[in-house]
Coordinates of C-alpha atoms in Angstrom, one line a residue:
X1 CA 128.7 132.2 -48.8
X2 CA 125.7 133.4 -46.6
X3 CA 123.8 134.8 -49.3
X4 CA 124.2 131.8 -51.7
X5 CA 122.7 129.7 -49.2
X6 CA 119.9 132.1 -48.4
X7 CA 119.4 132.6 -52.2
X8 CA 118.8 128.8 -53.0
X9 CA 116.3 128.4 -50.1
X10 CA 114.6 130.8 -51.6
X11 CA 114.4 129.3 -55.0
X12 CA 113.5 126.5 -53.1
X13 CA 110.5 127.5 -51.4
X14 CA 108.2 128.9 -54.7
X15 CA 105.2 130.8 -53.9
X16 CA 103.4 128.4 -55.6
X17 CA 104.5 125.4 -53.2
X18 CA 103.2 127.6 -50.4
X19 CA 99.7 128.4 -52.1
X20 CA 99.0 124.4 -52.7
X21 CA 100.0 123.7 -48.7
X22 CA 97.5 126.2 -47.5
X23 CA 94.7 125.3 -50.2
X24 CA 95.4 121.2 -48.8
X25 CA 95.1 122.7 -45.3
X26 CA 92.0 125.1 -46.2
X27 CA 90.4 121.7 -47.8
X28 CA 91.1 119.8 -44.8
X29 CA 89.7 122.8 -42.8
X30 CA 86.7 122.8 -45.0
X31 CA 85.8 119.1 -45.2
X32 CA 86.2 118.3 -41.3
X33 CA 83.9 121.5 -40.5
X34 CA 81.6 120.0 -43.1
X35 CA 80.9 116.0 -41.6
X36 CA 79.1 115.6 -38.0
X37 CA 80.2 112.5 -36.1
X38 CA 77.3 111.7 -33.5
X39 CA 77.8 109.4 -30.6
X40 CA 75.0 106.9 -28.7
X41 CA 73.5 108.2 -26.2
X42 CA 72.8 111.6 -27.1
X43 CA 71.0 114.0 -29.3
X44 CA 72.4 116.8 -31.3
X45 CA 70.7 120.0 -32.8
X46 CA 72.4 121.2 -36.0
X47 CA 71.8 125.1 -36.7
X48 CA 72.4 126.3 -39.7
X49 CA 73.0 130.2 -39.8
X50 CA 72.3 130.6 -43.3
X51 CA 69.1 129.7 -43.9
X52 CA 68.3 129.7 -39.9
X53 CA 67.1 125.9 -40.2
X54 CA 67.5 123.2 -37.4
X55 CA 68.5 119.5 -37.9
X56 CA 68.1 116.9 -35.2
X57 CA 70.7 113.7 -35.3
X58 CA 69.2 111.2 -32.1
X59 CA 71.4 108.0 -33.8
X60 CA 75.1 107.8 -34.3
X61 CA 76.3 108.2 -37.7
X62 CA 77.6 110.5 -39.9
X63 CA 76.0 113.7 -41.5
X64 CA 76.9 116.4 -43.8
X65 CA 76.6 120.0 -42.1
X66 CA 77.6 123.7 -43.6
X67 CA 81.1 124.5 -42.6
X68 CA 81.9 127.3 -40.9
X69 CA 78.2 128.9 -40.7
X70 CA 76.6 126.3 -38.6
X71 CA 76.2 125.6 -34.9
X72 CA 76.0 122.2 -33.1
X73 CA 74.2 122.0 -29.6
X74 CA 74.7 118.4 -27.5
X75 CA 72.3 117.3 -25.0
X76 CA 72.3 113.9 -23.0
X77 CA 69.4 111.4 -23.9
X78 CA 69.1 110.8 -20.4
X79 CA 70.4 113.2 -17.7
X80 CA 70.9 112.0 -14.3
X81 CA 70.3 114.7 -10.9
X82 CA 72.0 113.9 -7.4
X83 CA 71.1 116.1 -4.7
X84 CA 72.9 115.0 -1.7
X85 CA 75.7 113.0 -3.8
X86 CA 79.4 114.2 -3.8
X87 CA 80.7 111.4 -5.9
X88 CA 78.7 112.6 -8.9
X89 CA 81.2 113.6 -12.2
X90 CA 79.2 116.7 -13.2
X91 CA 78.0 119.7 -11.1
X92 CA 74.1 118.5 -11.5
X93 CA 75.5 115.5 -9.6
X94 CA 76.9 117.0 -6.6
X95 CA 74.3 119.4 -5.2
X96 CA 73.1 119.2 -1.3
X97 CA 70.4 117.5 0.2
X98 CA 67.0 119.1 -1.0
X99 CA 65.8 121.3 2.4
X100 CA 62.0 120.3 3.1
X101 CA 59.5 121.5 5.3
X102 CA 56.6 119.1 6.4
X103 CA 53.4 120.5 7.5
X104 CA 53.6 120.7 11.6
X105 CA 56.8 123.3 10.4
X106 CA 59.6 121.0 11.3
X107 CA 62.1 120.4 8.7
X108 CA 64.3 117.8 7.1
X109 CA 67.3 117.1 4.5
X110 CA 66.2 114.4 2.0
X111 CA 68.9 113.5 -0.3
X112 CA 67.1 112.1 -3.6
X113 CA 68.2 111.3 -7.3
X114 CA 66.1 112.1 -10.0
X115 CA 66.8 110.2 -13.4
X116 CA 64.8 111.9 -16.9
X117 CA 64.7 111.2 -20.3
X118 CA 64.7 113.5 -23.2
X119 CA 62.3 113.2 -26.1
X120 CA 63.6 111.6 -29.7
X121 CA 60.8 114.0 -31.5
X122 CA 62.4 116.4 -33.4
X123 CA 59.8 118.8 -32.9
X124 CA 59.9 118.7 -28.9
X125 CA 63.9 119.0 -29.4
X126 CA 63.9 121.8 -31.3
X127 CA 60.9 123.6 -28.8
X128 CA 63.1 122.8 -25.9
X129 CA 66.2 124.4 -27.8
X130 CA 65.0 127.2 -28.6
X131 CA 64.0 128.3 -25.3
X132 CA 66.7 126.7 -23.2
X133 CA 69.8 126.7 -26.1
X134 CA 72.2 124.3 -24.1
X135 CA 72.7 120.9 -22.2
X136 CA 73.7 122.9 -19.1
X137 CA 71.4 125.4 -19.1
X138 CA 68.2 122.8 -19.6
X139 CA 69.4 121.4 -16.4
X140 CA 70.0 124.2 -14.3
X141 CA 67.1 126.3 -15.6
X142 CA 64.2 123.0 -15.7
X143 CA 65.3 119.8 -14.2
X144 CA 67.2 120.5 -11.0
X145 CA 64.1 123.8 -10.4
X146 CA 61.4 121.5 -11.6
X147 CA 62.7 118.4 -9.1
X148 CA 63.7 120.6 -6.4
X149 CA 60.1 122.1 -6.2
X150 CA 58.0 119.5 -6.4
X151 CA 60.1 117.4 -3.6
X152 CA 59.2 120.8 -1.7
X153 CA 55.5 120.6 -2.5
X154 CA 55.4 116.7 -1.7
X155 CA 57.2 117.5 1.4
X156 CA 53.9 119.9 2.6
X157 CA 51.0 117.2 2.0
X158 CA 53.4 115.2 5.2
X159 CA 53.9 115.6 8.9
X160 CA 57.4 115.1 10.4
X161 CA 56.8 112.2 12.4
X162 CA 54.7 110.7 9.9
X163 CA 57.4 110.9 7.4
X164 CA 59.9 109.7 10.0
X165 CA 57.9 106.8 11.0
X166 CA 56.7 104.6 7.8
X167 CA 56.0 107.6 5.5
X168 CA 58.9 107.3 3.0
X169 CA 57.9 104.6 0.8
X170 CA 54.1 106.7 0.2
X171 CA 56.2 109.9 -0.8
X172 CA 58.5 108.7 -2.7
X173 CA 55.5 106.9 -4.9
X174 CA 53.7 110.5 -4.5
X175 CA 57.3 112.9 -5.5
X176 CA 57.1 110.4 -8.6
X177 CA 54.1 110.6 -9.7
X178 CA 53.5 114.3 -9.8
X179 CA 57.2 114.9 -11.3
X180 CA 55.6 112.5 -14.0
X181 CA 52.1 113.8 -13.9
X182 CA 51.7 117.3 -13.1
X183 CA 51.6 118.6 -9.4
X184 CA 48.4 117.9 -7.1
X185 CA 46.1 121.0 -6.8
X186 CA 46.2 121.6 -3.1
X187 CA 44.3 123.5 -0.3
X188 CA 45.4 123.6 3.5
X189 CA 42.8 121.9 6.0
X190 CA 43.0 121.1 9.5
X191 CA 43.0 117.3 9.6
X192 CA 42.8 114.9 12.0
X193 CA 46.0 112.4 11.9
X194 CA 45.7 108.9 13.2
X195 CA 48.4 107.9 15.0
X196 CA 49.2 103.7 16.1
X197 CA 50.3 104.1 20.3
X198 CA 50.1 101.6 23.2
X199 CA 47.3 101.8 25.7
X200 CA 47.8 103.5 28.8
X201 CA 49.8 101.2 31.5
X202 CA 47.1 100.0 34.0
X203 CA 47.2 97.3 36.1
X204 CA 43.9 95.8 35.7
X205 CA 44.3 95.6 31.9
X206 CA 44.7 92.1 29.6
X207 CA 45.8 94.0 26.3
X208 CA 47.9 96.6 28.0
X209 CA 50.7 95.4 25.5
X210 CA 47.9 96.0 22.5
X211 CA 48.3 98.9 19.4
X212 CA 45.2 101.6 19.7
X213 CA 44.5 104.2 17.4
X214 CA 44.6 108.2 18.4
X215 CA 43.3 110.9 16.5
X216 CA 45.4 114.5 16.6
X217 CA 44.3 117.9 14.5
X218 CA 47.3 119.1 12.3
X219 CA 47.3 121.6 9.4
X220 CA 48.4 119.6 6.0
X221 CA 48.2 120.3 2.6
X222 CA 45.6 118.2 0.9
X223 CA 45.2 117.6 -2.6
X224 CA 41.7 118.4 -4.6
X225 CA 40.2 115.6 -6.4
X226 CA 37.2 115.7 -9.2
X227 CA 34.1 114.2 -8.6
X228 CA 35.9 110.4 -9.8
X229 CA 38.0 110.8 -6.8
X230 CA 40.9 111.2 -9.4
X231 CA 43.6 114.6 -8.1
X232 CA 43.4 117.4 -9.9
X233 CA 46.7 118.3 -11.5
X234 CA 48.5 121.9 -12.5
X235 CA 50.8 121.5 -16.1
X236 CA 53.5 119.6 -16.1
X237 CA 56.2 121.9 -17.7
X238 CA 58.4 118.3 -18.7
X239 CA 55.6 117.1 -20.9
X240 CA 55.7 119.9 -23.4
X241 CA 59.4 119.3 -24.4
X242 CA 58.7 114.9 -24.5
X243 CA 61.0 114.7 -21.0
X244 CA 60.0 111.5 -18.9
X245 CA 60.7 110.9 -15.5
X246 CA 62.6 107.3 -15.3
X247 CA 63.9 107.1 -11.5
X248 CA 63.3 108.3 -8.5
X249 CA 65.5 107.2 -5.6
X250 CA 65.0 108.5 -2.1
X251 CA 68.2 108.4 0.2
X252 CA 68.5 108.6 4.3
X253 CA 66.9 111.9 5.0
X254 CA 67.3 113.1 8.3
X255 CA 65.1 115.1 10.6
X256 CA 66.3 118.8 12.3
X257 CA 67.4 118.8 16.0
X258 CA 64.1 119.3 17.4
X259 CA 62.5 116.7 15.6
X260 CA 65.1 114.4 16.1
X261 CA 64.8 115.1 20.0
X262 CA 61.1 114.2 20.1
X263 CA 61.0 111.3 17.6
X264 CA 64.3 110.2 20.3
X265 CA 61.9 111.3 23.4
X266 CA 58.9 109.5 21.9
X267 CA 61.1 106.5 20.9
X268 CA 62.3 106.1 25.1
X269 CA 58.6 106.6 26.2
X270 CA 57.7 104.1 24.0
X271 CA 60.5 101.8 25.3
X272 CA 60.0 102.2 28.8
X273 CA 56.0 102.0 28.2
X274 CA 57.0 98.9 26.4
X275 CA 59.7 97.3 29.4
X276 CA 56.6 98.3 32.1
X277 CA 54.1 96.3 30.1
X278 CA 57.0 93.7 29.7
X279 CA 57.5 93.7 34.0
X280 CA 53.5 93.5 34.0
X281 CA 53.4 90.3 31.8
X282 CA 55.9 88.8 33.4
X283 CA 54.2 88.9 36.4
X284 CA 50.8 87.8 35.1
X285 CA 52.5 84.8 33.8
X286 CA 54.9 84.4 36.5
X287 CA 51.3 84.2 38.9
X288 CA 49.6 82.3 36.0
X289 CA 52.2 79.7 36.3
X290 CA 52.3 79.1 39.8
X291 CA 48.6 78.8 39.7
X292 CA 49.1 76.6 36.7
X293 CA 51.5 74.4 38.6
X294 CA 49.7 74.0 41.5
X295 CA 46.5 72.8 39.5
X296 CA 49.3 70.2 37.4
X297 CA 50.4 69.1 41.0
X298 CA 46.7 68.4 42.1
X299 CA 46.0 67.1 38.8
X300 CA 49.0 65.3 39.0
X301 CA 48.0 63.7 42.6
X302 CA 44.6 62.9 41.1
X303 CA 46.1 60.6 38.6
X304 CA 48.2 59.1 40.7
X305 CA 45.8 57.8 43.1
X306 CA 43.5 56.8 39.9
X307 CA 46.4 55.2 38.9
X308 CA 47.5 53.2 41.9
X309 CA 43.2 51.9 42.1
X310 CA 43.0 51.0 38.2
X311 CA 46.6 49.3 39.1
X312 CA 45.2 47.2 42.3
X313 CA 42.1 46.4 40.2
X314 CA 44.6 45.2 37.1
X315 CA 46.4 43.1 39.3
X316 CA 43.1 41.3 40.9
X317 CA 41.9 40.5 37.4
X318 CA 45.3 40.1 36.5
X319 CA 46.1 37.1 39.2
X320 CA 42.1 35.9 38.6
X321 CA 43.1 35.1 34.8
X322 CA 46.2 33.6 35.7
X323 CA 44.6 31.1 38.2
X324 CA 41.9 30.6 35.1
X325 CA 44.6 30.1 32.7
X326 CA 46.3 27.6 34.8
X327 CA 43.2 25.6 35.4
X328 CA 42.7 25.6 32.1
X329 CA 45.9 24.8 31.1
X330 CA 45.9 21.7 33.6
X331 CA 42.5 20.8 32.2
X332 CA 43.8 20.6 28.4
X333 CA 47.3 18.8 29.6
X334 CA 44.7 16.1 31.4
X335 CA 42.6 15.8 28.0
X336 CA 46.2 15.9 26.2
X337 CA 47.8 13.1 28.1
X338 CA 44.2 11.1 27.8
X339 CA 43.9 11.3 23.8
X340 CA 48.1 10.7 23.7
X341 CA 47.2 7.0 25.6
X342 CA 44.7 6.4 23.3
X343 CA 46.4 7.0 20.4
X344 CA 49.3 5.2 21.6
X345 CA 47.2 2.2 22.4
X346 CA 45.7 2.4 18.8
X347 CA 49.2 2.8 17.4
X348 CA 50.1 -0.3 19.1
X349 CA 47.2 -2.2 17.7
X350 CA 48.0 -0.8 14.0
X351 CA 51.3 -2.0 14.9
X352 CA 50.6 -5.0 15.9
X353 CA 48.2 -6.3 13.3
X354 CA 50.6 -4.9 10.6
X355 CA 53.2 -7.2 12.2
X356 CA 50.8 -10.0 11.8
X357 CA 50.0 -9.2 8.4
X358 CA 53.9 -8.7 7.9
X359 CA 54.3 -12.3 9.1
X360 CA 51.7 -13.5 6.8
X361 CA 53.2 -12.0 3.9
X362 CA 57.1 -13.3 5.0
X363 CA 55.4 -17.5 4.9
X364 CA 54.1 -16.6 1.9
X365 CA 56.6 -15.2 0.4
X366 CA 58.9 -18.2 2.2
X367 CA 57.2 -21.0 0.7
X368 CA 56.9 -19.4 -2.7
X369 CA 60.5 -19.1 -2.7
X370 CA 61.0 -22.3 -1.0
X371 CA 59.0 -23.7 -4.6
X372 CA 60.7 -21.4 -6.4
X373 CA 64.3 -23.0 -5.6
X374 CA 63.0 -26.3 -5.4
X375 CA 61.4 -25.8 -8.8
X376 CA 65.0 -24.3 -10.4
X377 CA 67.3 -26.5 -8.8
X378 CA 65.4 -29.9 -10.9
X379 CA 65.4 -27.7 -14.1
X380 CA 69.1 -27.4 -13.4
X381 CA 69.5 -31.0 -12.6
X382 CA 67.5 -31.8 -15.6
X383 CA 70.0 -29.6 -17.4
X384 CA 73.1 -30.6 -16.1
X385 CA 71.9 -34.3 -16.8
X386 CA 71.2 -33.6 -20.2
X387 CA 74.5 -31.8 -20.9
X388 CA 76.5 -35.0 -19.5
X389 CA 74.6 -36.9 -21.3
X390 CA 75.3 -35.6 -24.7
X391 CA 78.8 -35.0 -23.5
X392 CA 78.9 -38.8 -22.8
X393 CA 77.4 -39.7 -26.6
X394 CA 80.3 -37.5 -28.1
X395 CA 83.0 -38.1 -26.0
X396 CA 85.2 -38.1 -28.6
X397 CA 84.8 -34.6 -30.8
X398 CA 83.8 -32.8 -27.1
X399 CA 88.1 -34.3 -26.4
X400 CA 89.1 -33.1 -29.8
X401 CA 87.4 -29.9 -29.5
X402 CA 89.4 -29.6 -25.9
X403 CA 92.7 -30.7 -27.1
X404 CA 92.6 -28.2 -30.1
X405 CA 92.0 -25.0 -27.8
X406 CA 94.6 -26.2 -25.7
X407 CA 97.2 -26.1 -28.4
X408 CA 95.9 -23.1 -29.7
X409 CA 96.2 -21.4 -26.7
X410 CA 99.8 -23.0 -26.5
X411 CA 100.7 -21.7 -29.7
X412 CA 99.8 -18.1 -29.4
X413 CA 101.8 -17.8 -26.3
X414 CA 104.9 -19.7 -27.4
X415 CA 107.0 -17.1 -28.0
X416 CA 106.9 -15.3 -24.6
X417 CA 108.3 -18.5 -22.7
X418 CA 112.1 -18.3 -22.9
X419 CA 114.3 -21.2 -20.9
X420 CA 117.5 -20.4 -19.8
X421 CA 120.3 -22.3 -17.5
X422 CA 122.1 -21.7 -14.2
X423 CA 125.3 -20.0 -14.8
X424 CA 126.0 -21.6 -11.3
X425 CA 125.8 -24.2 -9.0
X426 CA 126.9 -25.0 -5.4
X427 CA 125.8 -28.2 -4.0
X428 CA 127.7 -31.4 -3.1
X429 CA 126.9 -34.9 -1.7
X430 CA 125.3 -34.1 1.7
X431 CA 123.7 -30.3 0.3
X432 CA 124.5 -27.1 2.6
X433 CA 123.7 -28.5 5.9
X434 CA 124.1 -25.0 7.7
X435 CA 123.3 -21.3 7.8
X436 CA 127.3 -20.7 7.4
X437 CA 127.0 -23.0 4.3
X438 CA 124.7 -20.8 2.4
X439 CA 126.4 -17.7 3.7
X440 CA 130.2 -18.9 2.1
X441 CA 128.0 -20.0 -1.2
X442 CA 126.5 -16.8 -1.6
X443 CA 129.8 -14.7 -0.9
X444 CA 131.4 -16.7 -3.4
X445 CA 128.9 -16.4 -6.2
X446 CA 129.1 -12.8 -5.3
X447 CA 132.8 -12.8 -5.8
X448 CA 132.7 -14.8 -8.7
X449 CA 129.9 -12.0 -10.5
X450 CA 132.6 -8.9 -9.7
X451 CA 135.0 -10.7 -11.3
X452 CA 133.2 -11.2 -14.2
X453 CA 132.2 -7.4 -14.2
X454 CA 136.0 -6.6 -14.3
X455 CA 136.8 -9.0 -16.8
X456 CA 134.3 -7.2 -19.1
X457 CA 135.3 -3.3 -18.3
X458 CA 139.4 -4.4 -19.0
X459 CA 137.9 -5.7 -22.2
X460 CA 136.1 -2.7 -23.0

């Protein structure tokens, strides 16, 4: 029973079966060992061991390469180098502080990142991987040596305290430039350094809290400049493979122990040098304002008894302008109460005389009306006369005309007079000669009505 099984799974699996599996897998093999995927943001070298030829690929795409017999090398378009950073991802990102040593000897830890840029020439590519042949090894071998060194040359053209106090800014703009440029051609002079310090305290001094300038001889690396005044620069081993310096970023750097204790000592000098020349001021001003008051009190005084004369002086003037003002004001209420009798006394006249003329006009107009009723009251006569007259001559048509509105009158209002006759009647020889009479005549017309109404509801 074994061997039949064995037998067909044998027959099932031909040699044939087998030799197309392994030429789809070779084919597979073959086709993804010959297409390149490339990726933003970095540049890949494509070597081809045949012929010995190299391709550059700077874009993402994809390209056709020779399988099995061809090498690809990745480099980053832009490489990144942390010295003094332990959160970096790659090994180039999580080196120590760079070590420097200024030019009085003391030393220092600056912690800096450097950023660069590779080249998209092909011909600088394939220069720079030739002679370094990997990502890693460019970095290890160019970028971190290259930065590392000139930070330590930079570091030489300084003193400690001068980097310490204000100098940062100036070397980082300086560790820039030559990474960019080249690095200065130097030579090492004695130089005087000028330094910003107070004045000694004295206490006859007004700008005992002033700045002054001191000189002090150091040894410090200087760079050599053409006749332009320009620095003249050694090769810059970056700008033979196209690599540009993008960033440069200075961290905290701190100072060694020594240096630390004197910038520290020199910091406390300076403070208590500072608190003396504070105690000194204070009291200068403290003396300045007591004299200061003293004048503002006598000043003050001064005033005040200026004050108090110009005051007695304003209130002489001011009491001689109120006696003037009340003379004068008596004088105009005198010439007031003068022109208010005369032109009372005119008023009186113009009164007067327009009451006379008033007069004269009322006769006037008196006896014109006077004429006026006498004349209408004999035109009325003279009509009225007239009228009875003529009323007299037709005596007869003026009665006709009468009688006829009369009966016209009559006529239209005939038919709204209506006649009717007492349903009742109490009286009797001698009449009702009493109150109690006309009381029992009413009550009986009264019973006599109800009766009536009854009759007429029983009927109903």
């Amino acid at each position: 029973m074994e061997e039949s099984t064995i037998s067909r799974a044998r027959k099932a699996v031909s040699p044939k079966s087998i030799f197309i599996t392994l030429g789809a897998i070779g084919a597979l093999a073959v086709l993804k060992s010959s297409i390149l995927m490339t990726d933003a943001g970095y540049t890949y070298v494509h070597q081809n061991n045949i012929t010995g030829a190299l391709d550059v690929f700077t874009e993402p795409g994809i390209h056709v390469r020779m399988p099995f017999l061809s090498k690809i090398t990745r480099y980053d378009q832009v490489i990144t180098v942390s010295f003094g950073n332990n959160q970096g991802e790659a090994f180039y990102q999580r080196l120590p502080s760079l070590q420097v040593r200024f030019a009085d000897t003391y030393t220092g830890q600056v912690p800096a990142t450097f950023r660069f840029k590779l080249s998209h020439s092909p011909e600088q590519i394939i220069q720079m991987h030739r002679e370094f042949r990997s990502n890693d090894n460019l970095i290890e071998t160019m970028l971190i040596k290259n930065a590392r060194n000139v930070t330590v040359i930079t570091a030489t053209q300084y003193t400690g305290e001068e980097f310490f106090q204000g100098g940062l800014n100036q070397f980082k703009a300086q560790l820039a430039d030559q990474l960019s440029n080249g690095i200065y051609t130097t030579e090492r002079r004695q130089v005087e350094v000028e330094q910003v310090d107070l004045v000694p305290v004295g206490f006859d001094q007004d700008d005992s809290n002033k700045l002054q300038a001191t000189k002090q001889l150091v040894w410090k690396t200087i760079p050599v400049t053409d006749k332009s005044g320009q620095p003249i620069r050694q090769d810059n081993p970056l700008s033979q493979y196209g690599v540009t310096v993008t960033q440069v970023t200075i961290g905290d750097p701190s100072p060694e122990d020594q240096l630390d204790k004197l910038l520290t000592d020199k910091k406390k000098l300076v403070a208590e040098r500072i608190r003396t020349i504070q105690e000194q001021e204070t009291s200068k001003a403290q003396a300045k304002t007591e004299q200061l008051r003293k004048e503002i009190q006598r000043t003050r005084e001064v005033q005040d008894a200026q004050r108090a004369k110009e005051l007695a002086v304003i209130s002489q003037q001011k009491e001689v302008e109120i006696a003037r003002q009340i003379a004068e004001r008596e004088l105009v209420e005198e010439r007031k109460k003068k022109e208010i009798a005369a032109l009372s006394k005119a008023k009186e006249l113009e009164m007067a005389q327009a009451n006379l003329e008033i007069q004269k006009a009322n006769a006037a107009a008196a006896s014109f009306e006077a004429k006026a009723i006498r004349e209408t009251g004999i035109a009325e006569a003279e009509v009225l006369a007239a009228k009875y007259k003529a009323l007299g001559t037709y005596e007869k048509i003026y009665t006709a005309e009468m009688n006829r509105d009369v009966a016209k009158v009559l006529y239209q209002n005939l038919p709204n007079f209506k006649v009717e006759m007492p349903q009742n009647y109490i009286g009797g020889n001698g009449g009702m000669t009493s109150n109690l009479d006309v009381i029992t005549g009413f009550s009986a017309l009264g019973l006599m009505e109800k009766s009536k109404e009854l009759s007429q509801q029983s009927k109903q």
